């Protein structure tokens, strides 16, 4: 009796060990970034709710895979899960850039509505690439970092502009700047070595990269609100035991809510930190805003033309047409 009980217990332990999965989760951002802190809480939630059947190991700072390689790594199963800015892959599918169209959705509420309108076609497009879209969290609104006064788009001409996706490269082109694609972990060094002298991003990234060491001005343009998406390899997702998949889904939904709330709270705090460190934090002049909005109109038209019926349907649903 006793021996049978011990044997059964040993088998149960062996079964748990056999089923326990450990996933690596690469992200391009530092451990102190609010997205990554949120990922850590997500990981703890999954370990807890799955009863240890699924563990998630976060690899910050592009250390396991560089930002631009994360999506492909998850598609091919080199990593089972990863966090990535989908708009950096707009060249693969126009829909991936829906959250980076300047001045289309500039408040958190509008950006949530735009994301909801895009949810179905985005999920389908990612499914076609062997990916499950688990959740997504917004960055704070995007503003302009420079080291001189900028009063109009004409003042941007010739700047060496750090781009992080297709849309930021296009803005550089439209403004006569020189775009250079740089992932977040290399931003501070690019500014320090003069490879770039300006960029558009959130206060969060300005703080992550301590940009006040190189730059002086932040214009709170609130041009768009991009998202980080947490993507899962489809085979890995489908191969999970039911309980672990439920834990992943539930913890993902909670992480989306928690991260979105934090983005709203932290947006102002990051700008305060930039100011506390000596940067001039100010709204754009009317002329600069109008010039940038002009680029936004051009880019909205270009995006719709390239994204086809799916793209038009998203914009129509978002605008309530
Ligand atoms: N920070 C990221 C993308 C958007 C943002 O606010 C970056 O600059 O790389």
PDB file of C-alpha atoms and ligand atoms in Angstrom:
ATOM      1  CA  UNK A   1       0.000   0.000   0.000  1.00  0.00           C
ATOM      2  CA  UNK A   2       2.660   2.401   1.118  1.00  0.00           C
ATOM      3  CA  UNK A   3       4.960   1.420  -1.750  1.00  0.00           C
ATOM      4  CA  UNK A   4       2.132   1.874  -4.249  1.00  0.00           C
ATOM      5  CA  UNK A   5       1.426   5.339  -2.873  1.00  0.00           C
ATOM      6  CA  UNK A   6       5.083   6.351  -3.154  1.00  0.00           C
ATOM      7  CA  UNK A   7       5.234   5.021  -6.709  1.00  0.00           C
ATOM      8  CA  UNK A   8       2.103   6.949  -7.662  1.00  0.00           C
ATOM      9  CA  UNK A   9       3.515  10.114  -6.119  1.00  0.00           C
ATOM     10  CA  UNK A  10       6.788   9.648  -7.979  1.00  0.00           C
ATOM     11  CA  UNK A  11       4.897   9.207 -11.227  1.00  0.00           C
ATOM     12  CA  UNK A  12       2.915  12.389 -10.565  1.00  0.00           C
ATOM     13  CA  UNK A  13       6.144  14.326  -9.994  1.00  0.00           C
ATOM     14  CA  UNK A  14       7.626  12.849 -13.166  1.00  0.00           C
ATOM     15  CA  UNK A  15       4.499  13.793 -15.120  1.00  0.00           C
ATOM     16  CA  UNK A  16       4.661  17.382 -13.837  1.00  0.00           C
ATOM     17  CA  UNK A  17       8.352  17.585 -14.692  1.00  0.00           C
ATOM     18  CA  UNK A  18       7.707  16.250 -18.181  1.00  0.00           C
ATOM     19  CA  UNK A  19       4.973  18.791 -18.813  1.00  0.00           C
ATOM     20  CA  UNK A  20       6.664  21.804 -17.216  1.00  0.00           C
ATOM     21  CA  UNK A  21       7.631  24.285 -19.910  1.00  0.00           C
ATOM     22  CA  UNK A  22      10.167  27.061 -19.647  1.00  0.00           C
ATOM     23  CA  UNK A  23       9.873  29.840 -22.238  1.00  0.00           C
ATOM     24  CA  UNK A  24      12.352  32.591 -23.045  1.00  0.00           C
ATOM     25  CA  UNK A  25      10.805  35.991 -23.647  1.00  0.00           C
ATOM     26  CA  UNK A  26      13.102  38.456 -25.459  1.00  0.00           C
ATOM     27  CA  UNK A  27      12.346  42.193 -25.386  1.00  0.00           C
ATOM     28  CA  UNK A  28      14.335  45.172 -26.683  1.00  0.00           C
ATOM     29  CA  UNK A  29      13.770  47.353 -23.623  1.00  0.00           C
ATOM     30  CA  UNK A  30      15.572  47.623 -20.270  1.00  0.00           C
ATOM     31  CA  UNK A  31      14.390  45.857 -17.110  1.00  0.00           C
ATOM     32  CA  UNK A  32      13.392  49.208 -15.574  1.00  0.00           C
ATOM     33  CA  UNK A  33      11.109  50.146 -18.492  1.00  0.00           C
ATOM     34  CA  UNK A  34       7.429  49.965 -17.512  1.00  0.00           C
ATOM     35  CA  UNK A  35       6.662  47.478 -20.315  1.00  0.00           C
ATOM     36  CA  UNK A  36       9.339  45.130 -19.019  1.00  0.00           C
ATOM     37  CA  UNK A  37       8.295  45.503 -15.386  1.00  0.00           C
ATOM     38  CA  UNK A  38       4.822  44.607 -16.595  1.00  0.00           C
ATOM     39  CA  UNK A  39       6.255  41.570 -18.436  1.00  0.00           C
ATOM     40  CA  UNK A  40       7.875  40.397 -15.200  1.00  0.00           C
ATOM     41  CA  UNK A  41       4.549  40.615 -13.389  1.00  0.00           C
ATOM     42  CA  UNK A  42       2.931  38.783 -16.295  1.00  0.00           C
ATOM     43  CA  UNK A  43       5.566  36.034 -15.982  1.00  0.00           C
ATOM     44  CA  UNK A  44       4.989  35.690 -12.236  1.00  0.00           C
ATOM     45  CA  UNK A  45       1.236  35.491 -12.858  1.00  0.00           C
ATOM     46  CA  UNK A  46       1.669  32.712 -15.444  1.00  0.00           C
ATOM     47  CA  UNK A  47       3.963  30.654 -13.180  1.00  0.00           C
ATOM     48  CA  UNK A  48       1.494  31.004 -10.327  1.00  0.00           C
ATOM     49  CA  UNK A  49      -1.757  30.327 -12.213  1.00  0.00           C
ATOM     50  CA  UNK A  50      -0.326  27.449 -14.226  1.00  0.00           C
ATOM     51  CA  UNK A  51       0.827  25.816 -10.995  1.00  0.00           C
ATOM     52  CA  UNK A  52       4.410  25.887 -12.253  1.00  0.00           C
ATOM     53  CA  UNK A  53       3.572  24.178 -15.550  1.00  0.00           C
ATOM     54  CA  UNK A  54       4.800  27.237 -17.498  1.00  0.00           C
ATOM     55  CA  UNK A  55       7.703  29.490 -16.514  1.00  0.00           C
ATOM     56  CA  UNK A  56       8.602  32.600 -18.505  1.00  0.00           C
ATOM     57  CA  UNK A  57      12.145  34.003 -18.435  1.00  0.00           C
ATOM     58  CA  UNK A  58      12.379  37.654 -19.459  1.00  0.00           C
ATOM     59  CA  UNK A  59      15.485  38.728 -21.412  1.00  0.00           C
ATOM     60  CA  UNK A  60      15.610  42.548 -21.503  1.00  0.00           C
ATOM     61  CA  UNK A  61      17.685  44.987 -23.568  1.00  0.00           C
ATOM     62  CA  UNK A  62      17.777  43.016 -26.806  1.00  0.00           C
ATOM     63  CA  UNK A  63      20.277  40.684 -25.108  1.00  0.00           C
ATOM     64  CA  UNK A  64      18.833  37.369 -26.331  1.00  0.00           C
ATOM     65  CA  UNK A  65      17.604  38.640 -29.715  1.00  0.00           C
ATOM     66  CA  UNK A  66      18.037  42.187 -31.015  1.00  0.00           C
ATOM     67  CA  UNK A  67      14.750  44.070 -31.290  1.00  0.00           C
ATOM     68  CA  UNK A  68      14.511  43.651 -35.023  1.00  0.00           C
ATOM     69  CA  UNK A  69      15.039  39.874 -34.780  1.00  0.00           C
ATOM     70  CA  UNK A  70      12.512  39.128 -32.026  1.00  0.00           C
ATOM     71  CA  UNK A  71       9.469  38.682 -34.238  1.00  0.00           C
ATOM     72  CA  UNK A  72      11.225  36.268 -36.579  1.00  0.00           C
ATOM     73  CA  UNK A  73      12.651  34.337 -33.609  1.00  0.00           C
ATOM     74  CA  UNK A  74       9.114  33.775 -32.299  1.00  0.00           C
ATOM     75  CA  UNK A  75       7.764  32.883 -35.759  1.00  0.00           C
ATOM     76  CA  UNK A  76      10.417  30.214 -36.192  1.00  0.00           C
ATOM     77  CA  UNK A  77      10.175  28.933 -32.610  1.00  0.00           C
ATOM     78  CA  UNK A  78      13.695  29.968 -31.583  1.00  0.00           C
ATOM     79  CA  UNK A  79      11.818  31.769 -28.812  1.00  0.00           C
ATOM     80  CA  UNK A  80       8.300  30.660 -27.843  1.00  0.00           C
ATOM     81  CA  UNK A  81       7.188  34.159 -26.838  1.00  0.00           C
ATOM     82  CA  UNK A  82       8.520  37.691 -27.344  1.00  0.00           C
ATOM     83  CA  UNK A  83       7.649  41.357 -27.093  1.00  0.00           C
ATOM     84  CA  UNK A  84       7.939  43.563 -30.157  1.00  0.00           C
ATOM     85  CA  UNK A  85       6.808  46.824 -31.655  1.00  0.00           C
ATOM     86  CA  UNK A  86       4.734  45.581 -34.586  1.00  0.00           C
ATOM     87  CA  UNK A  87       4.997  48.897 -36.431  1.00  0.00           C
ATOM     88  CA  UNK A  88       8.681  48.128 -36.990  1.00  0.00           C
ATOM     89  CA  UNK A  89       7.480  45.386 -39.364  1.00  0.00           C
ATOM     90  CA  UNK A  90       5.147  47.451 -41.519  1.00  0.00           C
ATOM     91  CA  UNK A  91       7.222  46.408 -44.547  1.00  0.00           C
ATOM     92  CA  UNK A  92       5.818  42.864 -44.112  1.00  0.00           C
ATOM     93  CA  UNK A  93       2.211  43.943 -43.812  1.00  0.00           C
ATOM     94  CA  UNK A  94       0.849  47.483 -43.841  1.00  0.00           C
ATOM     95  CA  UNK A  95      -1.606  46.611 -41.057  1.00  0.00           C
ATOM     96  CA  UNK A  96       1.312  46.266 -38.622  1.00  0.00           C
ATOM     97  CA  UNK A  97       1.781  50.039 -38.858  1.00  0.00           C
ATOM     98  CA  UNK A  98      -1.775  51.002 -37.945  1.00  0.00           C
ATOM     99  CA  UNK A  99      -0.746  52.385 -34.534  1.00  0.00           C
ATOM    100  CA  UNK A 100       2.058  54.562 -35.915  1.00  0.00           C
ATOM    101  CA  UNK A 101       0.132  56.751 -38.352  1.00  0.00           C
ATOM    102  CA  UNK A 102       0.838  60.321 -37.191  1.00  0.00           C
ATOM    103  CA  UNK A 103      -2.154  62.257 -35.833  1.00  0.00           C
ATOM    104  CA  UNK A 104      -4.716  59.559 -36.541  1.00  0.00           C
ATOM    105  CA  UNK A 105      -5.237  58.566 -32.883  1.00  0.00           C
ATOM    106  CA  UNK A 106      -3.390  60.788 -30.430  1.00  0.00           C
ATOM    107  CA  UNK A 107      -5.182  60.226 -27.095  1.00  0.00           C
ATOM    108  CA  UNK A 108      -5.129  56.956 -25.159  1.00  0.00           C
ATOM    109  CA  UNK A 109      -8.900  56.595 -25.639  1.00  0.00           C
ATOM    110  CA  UNK A 110      -8.700  57.127 -29.401  1.00  0.00           C
ATOM    111  CA  UNK A 111      -5.744  54.819 -29.690  1.00  0.00           C
ATOM    112  CA  UNK A 112      -7.651  52.101 -27.795  1.00  0.00           C
ATOM    113  CA  UNK A 113     -10.543  52.468 -30.248  1.00  0.00           C
ATOM    114  CA  UNK A 114      -8.196  52.300 -33.231  1.00  0.00           C
ATOM    115  CA  UNK A 115      -6.550  49.178 -31.800  1.00  0.00           C
ATOM    116  CA  UNK A 116      -9.946  47.540 -31.244  1.00  0.00           C
ATOM    117  CA  UNK A 117     -10.921  48.309 -34.827  1.00  0.00           C
ATOM    118  CA  UNK A 118      -7.678  46.682 -35.993  1.00  0.00           C
ATOM    119  CA  UNK A 119      -7.819  43.691 -33.659  1.00  0.00           C
ATOM    120  CA  UNK A 120      -9.420  41.124 -35.970  1.00  0.00           C
ATOM    121  CA  UNK A 121      -7.435  41.732 -39.160  1.00  0.00           C
ATOM    122  CA  UNK A 122      -4.202  42.082 -37.161  1.00  0.00           C
ATOM    123  CA  UNK A 123      -4.831  38.800 -35.358  1.00  0.00           C
ATOM    124  CA  UNK A 124      -5.527  37.110 -38.702  1.00  0.00           C
ATOM    125  CA  UNK A 125      -2.397  38.566 -40.316  1.00  0.00           C
ATOM    126  CA  UNK A 126      -0.253  37.362 -37.420  1.00  0.00           C
ATOM    127  CA  UNK A 127      -1.939  33.954 -37.450  1.00  0.00           C
ATOM    128  CA  UNK A 128      -0.832  33.664 -41.079  1.00  0.00           C
ATOM    129  CA  UNK A 129       2.726  34.172 -39.824  1.00  0.00           C
ATOM    130  CA  UNK A 130       2.497  31.413 -37.222  1.00  0.00           C
ATOM    131  CA  UNK A 131       1.944  33.944 -34.398  1.00  0.00           C
ATOM    132  CA  UNK A 132      -0.658  34.439 -31.685  1.00  0.00           C
ATOM    133  CA  UNK A 133      -1.219  38.037 -30.568  1.00  0.00           C
ATOM    134  CA  UNK A 134      -1.490  37.624 -26.796  1.00  0.00           C
ATOM    135  CA  UNK A 135      -1.713  41.237 -25.676  1.00  0.00           C
ATOM    136  CA  UNK A 136      -0.494  44.737 -26.429  1.00  0.00           C
ATOM    137  CA  UNK A 137       0.318  47.777 -24.293  1.00  0.00           C
ATOM    138  CA  UNK A 138       0.645  51.396 -25.451  1.00  0.00           C
ATOM    139  CA  UNK A 139       3.655  53.647 -25.038  1.00  0.00           C
ATOM    140  CA  UNK A 140       2.990  57.228 -23.959  1.00  0.00           C
ATOM    141  CA  UNK A 141       2.350  59.634 -26.861  1.00  0.00           C
ATOM    142  CA  UNK A 142       5.259  60.409 -29.140  1.00  0.00           C
ATOM    143  CA  UNK A 143       7.105  63.741 -29.035  1.00  0.00           C
ATOM    144  CA  UNK A 144      10.161  65.307 -30.640  1.00  0.00           C
ATOM    145  CA  UNK A 145      13.617  65.296 -28.999  1.00  0.00           C
ATOM    146  CA  UNK A 146      16.291  67.690 -30.369  1.00  0.00           C
ATOM    147  CA  UNK A 147      19.243  69.773 -29.279  1.00  0.00           C
ATOM    148  CA  UNK A 148      18.109  73.075 -30.741  1.00  0.00           C
ATOM    149  CA  UNK A 149      14.934  75.157 -31.026  1.00  0.00           C
ATOM    150  CA  UNK A 150      12.540  73.784 -33.617  1.00  0.00           C
ATOM    151  CA  UNK A 151       9.753  76.145 -34.639  1.00  0.00           C
ATOM    152  CA  UNK A 152       8.692  74.607 -37.938  1.00  0.00           C
ATOM    153  CA  UNK A 153       9.402  71.573 -40.101  1.00  0.00           C
ATOM    154  CA  UNK A 154      11.936  73.700 -42.000  1.00  0.00           C
ATOM    155  CA  UNK A 155      14.104  73.717 -38.851  1.00  0.00           C
ATOM    156  CA  UNK A 156      14.279  69.896 -39.024  1.00  0.00           C
ATOM    157  CA  UNK A 157      15.988  69.856 -42.400  1.00  0.00           C
ATOM    158  CA  UNK A 158      19.341  68.068 -42.340  1.00  0.00           C
ATOM    159  CA  UNK A 159      19.001  66.629 -38.815  1.00  0.00           C
ATOM    160  CA  UNK A 160      20.287  63.099 -38.229  1.00  0.00           C
ATOM    161  CA  UNK A 161      17.071  61.515 -37.126  1.00  0.00           C
ATOM    162  CA  UNK A 162      16.900  58.232 -35.238  1.00  0.00           C
ATOM    163  CA  UNK A 163      14.028  56.127 -36.652  1.00  0.00           C
ATOM    164  CA  UNK A 164      12.560  53.027 -34.995  1.00  0.00           C
ATOM    165  CA  UNK A 165      10.020  51.926 -37.587  1.00  0.00           C
ATOM    166  CA  UNK A 166       8.723  52.574 -41.100  1.00  0.00           C
ATOM    167  CA  UNK A 167       6.638  55.590 -40.094  1.00  0.00           C
ATOM    168  CA  UNK A 168       9.490  57.414 -38.337  1.00  0.00           C
ATOM    169  CA  UNK A 169      11.699  56.894 -41.401  1.00  0.00           C
ATOM    170  CA  UNK A 170       8.966  58.325 -43.591  1.00  0.00           C
ATOM    171  CA  UNK A 171       8.641  61.412 -41.371  1.00  0.00           C
ATOM    172  CA  UNK A 172      12.383  61.948 -41.729  1.00  0.00           C
ATOM    173  CA  UNK A 173      12.080  61.774 -45.511  1.00  0.00           C
ATOM    174  CA  UNK A 174       9.156  64.174 -45.611  1.00  0.00           C
ATOM    175  CA  UNK A 175      11.024  66.671 -43.416  1.00  0.00           C
ATOM    176  CA  UNK A 176      14.322  66.415 -45.302  1.00  0.00           C
ATOM    177  CA  UNK A 177      16.079  64.759 -42.368  1.00  0.00           C
ATOM    178  CA  UNK A 178      18.520  61.875 -42.625  1.00  0.00           C
ATOM    179  CA  UNK A 179      16.932  58.757 -41.073  1.00  0.00           C
ATOM    180  CA  UNK A 180      19.021  56.166 -39.248  1.00  0.00           C
ATOM    181  CA  UNK A 181      17.333  53.038 -37.841  1.00  0.00           C
ATOM    182  CA  UNK A 182      18.449  52.454 -34.269  1.00  0.00           C
ATOM    183  CA  UNK A 183      16.997  50.090 -31.693  1.00  0.00           C
ATOM    184  CA  UNK A 184      16.291  51.424 -28.230  1.00  0.00           C
ATOM    185  CA  UNK A 185      19.309  49.767 -26.491  1.00  0.00           C
ATOM    186  CA  UNK A 186      21.690  51.596 -28.865  1.00  0.00           C
ATOM    187  CA  UNK A 187      19.964  54.975 -28.716  1.00  0.00           C
ATOM    188  CA  UNK A 188      22.085  56.542 -25.948  1.00  0.00           C
ATOM    189  CA  UNK A 189      25.291  55.600 -27.705  1.00  0.00           C
ATOM    190  CA  UNK A 190      24.037  56.845 -31.069  1.00  0.00           C
ATOM    191  CA  UNK A 191      23.300  60.236 -29.512  1.00  0.00           C
ATOM    192  CA  UNK A 192      26.631  60.312 -27.654  1.00  0.00           C
ATOM    193  CA  UNK A 193      28.629  59.553 -30.793  1.00  0.00           C
ATOM    194  CA  UNK A 194      26.659  61.929 -33.005  1.00  0.00           C
ATOM    195  CA  UNK A 195      25.194  59.184 -35.213  1.00  0.00           C
ATOM    196  CA  UNK A 196      21.814  60.767 -34.386  1.00  0.00           C
ATOM    197  CA  UNK A 197      20.906  64.172 -32.991  1.00  0.00           C
ATOM    198  CA  UNK A 198      17.102  63.949 -32.883  1.00  0.00           C
ATOM    199  CA  UNK A 199      14.245  61.454 -32.697  1.00  0.00           C
ATOM    200  CA  UNK A 200      10.539  61.052 -32.035  1.00  0.00           C
ATOM    201  CA  UNK A 201       9.528  58.756 -29.188  1.00  0.00           C
ATOM    202  CA  UNK A 202       7.938  58.757 -25.744  1.00  0.00           C
ATOM    203  CA  UNK A 203       9.188  60.320 -22.534  1.00  0.00           C
ATOM    204  CA  UNK A 204       9.620  56.714 -21.348  1.00  0.00           C
ATOM    205  CA  UNK A 205      12.358  56.081 -23.903  1.00  0.00           C
ATOM    206  CA  UNK A 206      13.854  59.531 -23.242  1.00  0.00           C
ATOM    207  CA  UNK A 207      14.199  58.542 -19.586  1.00  0.00           C
ATOM    208  CA  UNK A 208      15.450  54.993 -20.375  1.00  0.00           C
ATOM    209  CA  UNK A 209      18.250  56.484 -22.484  1.00  0.00           C
ATOM    210  CA  UNK A 210      18.965  59.493 -20.204  1.00  0.00           C
ATOM    211  CA  UNK A 211      18.783  61.653 -23.302  1.00  0.00           C
ATOM    212  CA  UNK A 212      19.319  64.841 -21.288  1.00  0.00           C
ATOM    213  CA  UNK A 213      23.004  63.951 -21.382  1.00  0.00           C
ATOM    214  CA  UNK A 214      22.983  64.829 -25.107  1.00  0.00           C
ATOM    215  CA  UNK A 215      19.773  66.642 -25.994  1.00  0.00           C
ATOM    216  CA  UNK A 216      18.092  69.769 -24.687  1.00  0.00           C
ATOM    217  CA  UNK A 217      14.560  70.078 -26.069  1.00  0.00           C
ATOM    218  CA  UNK A 218      11.411  67.975 -25.910  1.00  0.00           C
ATOM    219  CA  UNK A 219       8.357  69.050 -27.897  1.00  0.00           C
ATOM    220  CA  UNK A 220       5.216  67.380 -26.581  1.00  0.00           C
ATOM    221  CA  UNK A 221       3.691  66.831 -30.014  1.00  0.00           C
ATOM    222  CA  UNK A 222       1.516  63.819 -29.051  1.00  0.00           C
ATOM    223  CA  UNK A 223       1.754  62.561 -32.600  1.00  0.00           C
ATOM    224  CA  UNK A 224       0.680  58.927 -32.126  1.00  0.00           C
ATOM    225  CA  UNK A 225       0.578  56.130 -29.539  1.00  0.00           C
ATOM    226  CA  UNK A 226       2.417  52.992 -30.661  1.00  0.00           C
ATOM    227  CA  UNK A 227       2.115  49.622 -28.912  1.00  0.00           C
ATOM    228  CA  UNK A 228       4.347  46.787 -27.885  1.00  0.00           C
ATOM    229  CA  UNK A 229       2.761  43.456 -28.737  1.00  0.00           C
ATOM    230  CA  UNK A 230       3.422  40.201 -26.937  1.00  0.00           C
ATOM    231  CA  UNK A 231       3.543  37.472 -29.569  1.00  0.00           C
ATOM    232  CA  UNK A 232       3.505  33.703 -29.055  1.00  0.00           C
ATOM    233  CA  UNK A 233       4.653  30.995 -31.441  1.00  0.00           C
ATOM    234  CA  UNK A 234       1.469  29.253 -32.595  1.00  0.00           C
ATOM    235  CA  UNK A 235       2.787  25.716 -32.204  1.00  0.00           C
ATOM    236  CA  UNK A 236       4.078  26.432 -28.701  1.00  0.00           C
ATOM    237  CA  UNK A 237       0.750  28.046 -27.799  1.00  0.00           C
ATOM    238  CA  UNK A 238      -1.328  25.163 -29.100  1.00  0.00           C
ATOM    239  CA  UNK A 239       0.996  22.609 -27.518  1.00  0.00           C
ATOM    240  CA  UNK A 240       0.425  23.923 -23.998  1.00  0.00           C
ATOM    241  CA  UNK A 241      -1.697  21.916 -21.576  1.00  0.00           C
ATOM    242  CA  UNK A 242      -5.131  23.560 -21.256  1.00  0.00           C
ATOM    243  CA  UNK A 243      -4.479  24.910 -17.776  1.00  0.00           C
ATOM    244  CA  UNK A 244      -1.246  26.593 -18.788  1.00  0.00           C
ATOM    245  CA  UNK A 245      -2.853  28.118 -21.913  1.00  0.00           C
ATOM    246  CA  UNK A 246      -5.692  29.489 -19.800  1.00  0.00           C
ATOM    247  CA  UNK A 247      -3.144  30.969 -17.363  1.00  0.00           C
ATOM    248  CA  UNK A 248      -1.281  32.565 -20.285  1.00  0.00           C
ATOM    249  CA  UNK A 249      -4.465  34.072 -21.734  1.00  0.00           C
ATOM    250  CA  UNK A 250      -5.783  35.343 -18.396  1.00  0.00           C
ATOM    251  CA  UNK A 251      -2.451  36.787 -17.263  1.00  0.00           C
ATOM    252  CA  UNK A 252      -2.034  38.380 -20.715  1.00  0.00           C
ATOM    253  CA  UNK A 253      -5.424  40.078 -20.499  1.00  0.00           C
ATOM    254  CA  UNK A 254      -4.573  41.377 -17.033  1.00  0.00           C
ATOM    255  CA  UNK A 255      -1.146  42.575 -18.208  1.00  0.00           C
ATOM    256  CA  UNK A 256      -2.784  44.508 -21.045  1.00  0.00           C
ATOM    257  CA  UNK A 257      -5.106  46.310 -18.623  1.00  0.00           C
ATOM    258  CA  UNK A 258      -2.386  46.942 -16.042  1.00  0.00           C
ATOM    259  CA  UNK A 259       0.177  48.150 -18.609  1.00  0.00           C
ATOM    260  CA  UNK A 260      -2.337  50.432 -20.332  1.00  0.00           C
ATOM    261  CA  UNK A 261      -3.258  52.033 -17.014  1.00  0.00           C
ATOM    262  CA  UNK A 262       0.402  52.552 -16.147  1.00  0.00           C
ATOM    263  CA  UNK A 263       1.138  54.191 -19.500  1.00  0.00           C
ATOM    264  CA  UNK A 264      -1.550  56.779 -18.734  1.00  0.00           C
ATOM    265  CA  UNK A 265      -0.261  57.474 -15.229  1.00  0.00           C
ATOM    266  CA  UNK A 266       3.431  57.512 -16.151  1.00  0.00           C
ATOM    267  CA  UNK A 267       3.184  59.667 -19.307  1.00  0.00           C
ATOM    268  CA  UNK A 268       3.291  62.936 -17.334  1.00  0.00           C
ATOM    269  CA  UNK A 269       5.872  61.641 -14.857  1.00  0.00           C
ATOM    270  CA  UNK A 270       8.382  60.896 -17.621  1.00  0.00           C
ATOM    271  CA  UNK A 271       8.069  64.441 -18.969  1.00  0.00           C
ATOM    272  CA  UNK A 272       8.606  65.756 -15.449  1.00  0.00           C
ATOM    273  CA  UNK A 273      11.791  63.661 -15.202  1.00  0.00           C
ATOM    274  CA  UNK A 274      13.040  65.129 -18.501  1.00  0.00           C
ATOM    275  CA  UNK A 275      12.397  68.639 -17.133  1.00  0.00           C
ATOM    276  CA  UNK A 276      13.976  67.808 -13.749  1.00  0.00           C
ATOM    277  CA  UNK A 277      17.111  66.849 -15.631  1.00  0.00           C
ATOM    278  CA  UNK A 278      17.303  70.194 -17.371  1.00  0.00           C
ATOM    279  CA  UNK A 279      15.465  69.638 -20.644  1.00  0.00           C
ATOM    280  CA  UNK A 280      13.079  72.258 -21.980  1.00  0.00           C
ATOM    281  CA  UNK A 281       9.731  70.467 -22.163  1.00  0.00           C
ATOM    282  CA  UNK A 282       7.160  72.406 -24.138  1.00  0.00           C
ATOM    283  CA  UNK A 283       4.280  72.105 -26.596  1.00  0.00           C
ATOM    284  CA  UNK A 284       5.126  72.550 -30.294  1.00  0.00           C
ATOM    285  CA  UNK A 285       4.582  75.952 -31.906  1.00  0.00           C
ATOM    286  CA  UNK A 286       1.422  76.254 -34.020  1.00  0.00           C
ATOM    287  CA  UNK A 287       3.598  76.169 -37.144  1.00  0.00           C
ATOM    288  CA  UNK A 288       5.492  73.017 -36.126  1.00  0.00           C
ATOM    289  CA  UNK A 289       2.254  71.298 -35.172  1.00  0.00           C
ATOM    290  CA  UNK A 290       0.615  72.266 -38.477  1.00  0.00           C
ATOM    291  CA  UNK A 291       3.643  71.105 -40.472  1.00  0.00           C
ATOM    292  CA  UNK A 292       3.738  67.756 -38.679  1.00  0.00           C
ATOM    293  CA  UNK A 293      -0.014  67.351 -39.071  1.00  0.00           C
ATOM    294  CA  UNK A 294       0.500  67.887 -42.798  1.00  0.00           C
ATOM    295  CA  UNK A 295       2.936  64.959 -42.820  1.00  0.00           C
ATOM    296  CA  UNK A 296       0.317  62.995 -40.889  1.00  0.00           C
ATOM    297  CA  UNK A 297      -2.322  63.634 -43.561  1.00  0.00           C
ATOM    298  CA  UNK A 298       0.060  62.518 -46.298  1.00  0.00           C
ATOM    299  CA  UNK A 299       0.984  59.408 -44.357  1.00  0.00           C
ATOM    300  CA  UNK A 300      -2.632  58.519 -43.537  1.00  0.00           C
ATOM    301  CA  UNK A 301      -3.448  58.644 -47.261  1.00  0.00           C
ATOM    302  CA  UNK A 302      -0.359  56.618 -48.125  1.00  0.00           C
ATOM    303  CA  UNK A 303      -1.189  54.023 -45.484  1.00  0.00           C
ATOM    304  CA  UNK A 304      -4.791  53.590 -46.611  1.00  0.00           C
ATOM    305  CA  UNK A 305      -3.715  53.334 -50.255  1.00  0.00           C
ATOM    306  CA  UNK A 306      -1.174  50.619 -49.395  1.00  0.00           C
ATOM    307  CA  UNK A 307      -3.256  48.742 -46.787  1.00  0.00           C
ATOM    308  CA  UNK A 308      -6.167  48.166 -49.175  1.00  0.00           C
ATOM    309  CA  UNK A 309      -9.686  47.189 -48.133  1.00  0.00           C
ATOM    310  CA  UNK A 310      -8.672  45.844 -44.720  1.00  0.00           C
ATOM    311  CA  UNK A 311      -6.929  49.105 -43.941  1.00  0.00           C
ATOM    312  CA  UNK A 312      -9.823  51.226 -45.159  1.00  0.00           C
ATOM    313  CA  UNK A 313     -12.249  49.137 -43.078  1.00  0.00           C
ATOM    314  CA  UNK A 314     -10.177  49.757 -39.935  1.00  0.00           C
ATOM    315  CA  UNK A 315     -10.092  53.511 -40.526  1.00  0.00           C
ATOM    316  CA  UNK A 316     -13.816  53.586 -41.305  1.00  0.00           C
ATOM    317  CA  UNK A 317     -14.679  51.625 -38.162  1.00  0.00           C
ATOM    318  CA  UNK A 318     -12.418  53.860 -36.084  1.00  0.00           C
ATOM    319  CA  UNK A 319     -13.890  57.053 -37.529  1.00  0.00           C
ATOM    320  CA  UNK A 320     -17.414  55.693 -37.158  1.00  0.00           C
ATOM    321  CA  UNK A 321     -18.154  55.946 -40.891  1.00  0.00           C
TER     322      UNK A 321
HETATM  323  N1  LIG B   1       9.736  53.946 -27.398  1.00  0.00           N
HETATM  324  C1  LIG B   1      10.224  52.976 -28.327  1.00  0.00           C
HETATM  325  C2  LIG B   1       9.159  52.861 -29.364  1.00  0.00           C
HETATM  326  C3  LIG B   1       8.102  53.815 -29.003  1.00  0.00           C
HETATM  327  C4  LIG B   1       8.552  54.436 -27.758  1.00  0.00           C
HETATM  328  O1  LIG B   1       7.917  55.287 -27.112  1.00  0.00           O
HETATM  329  C5  LIG B   1      11.516  53.406 -28.961  1.00  0.00           C
HETATM  330  O2  LIG B   1      11.778  54.593 -29.046  1.00  0.00           O
HETATM  331  O3  LIG B   1      12.255  52.538 -29.418  1.00  0.00           O
END
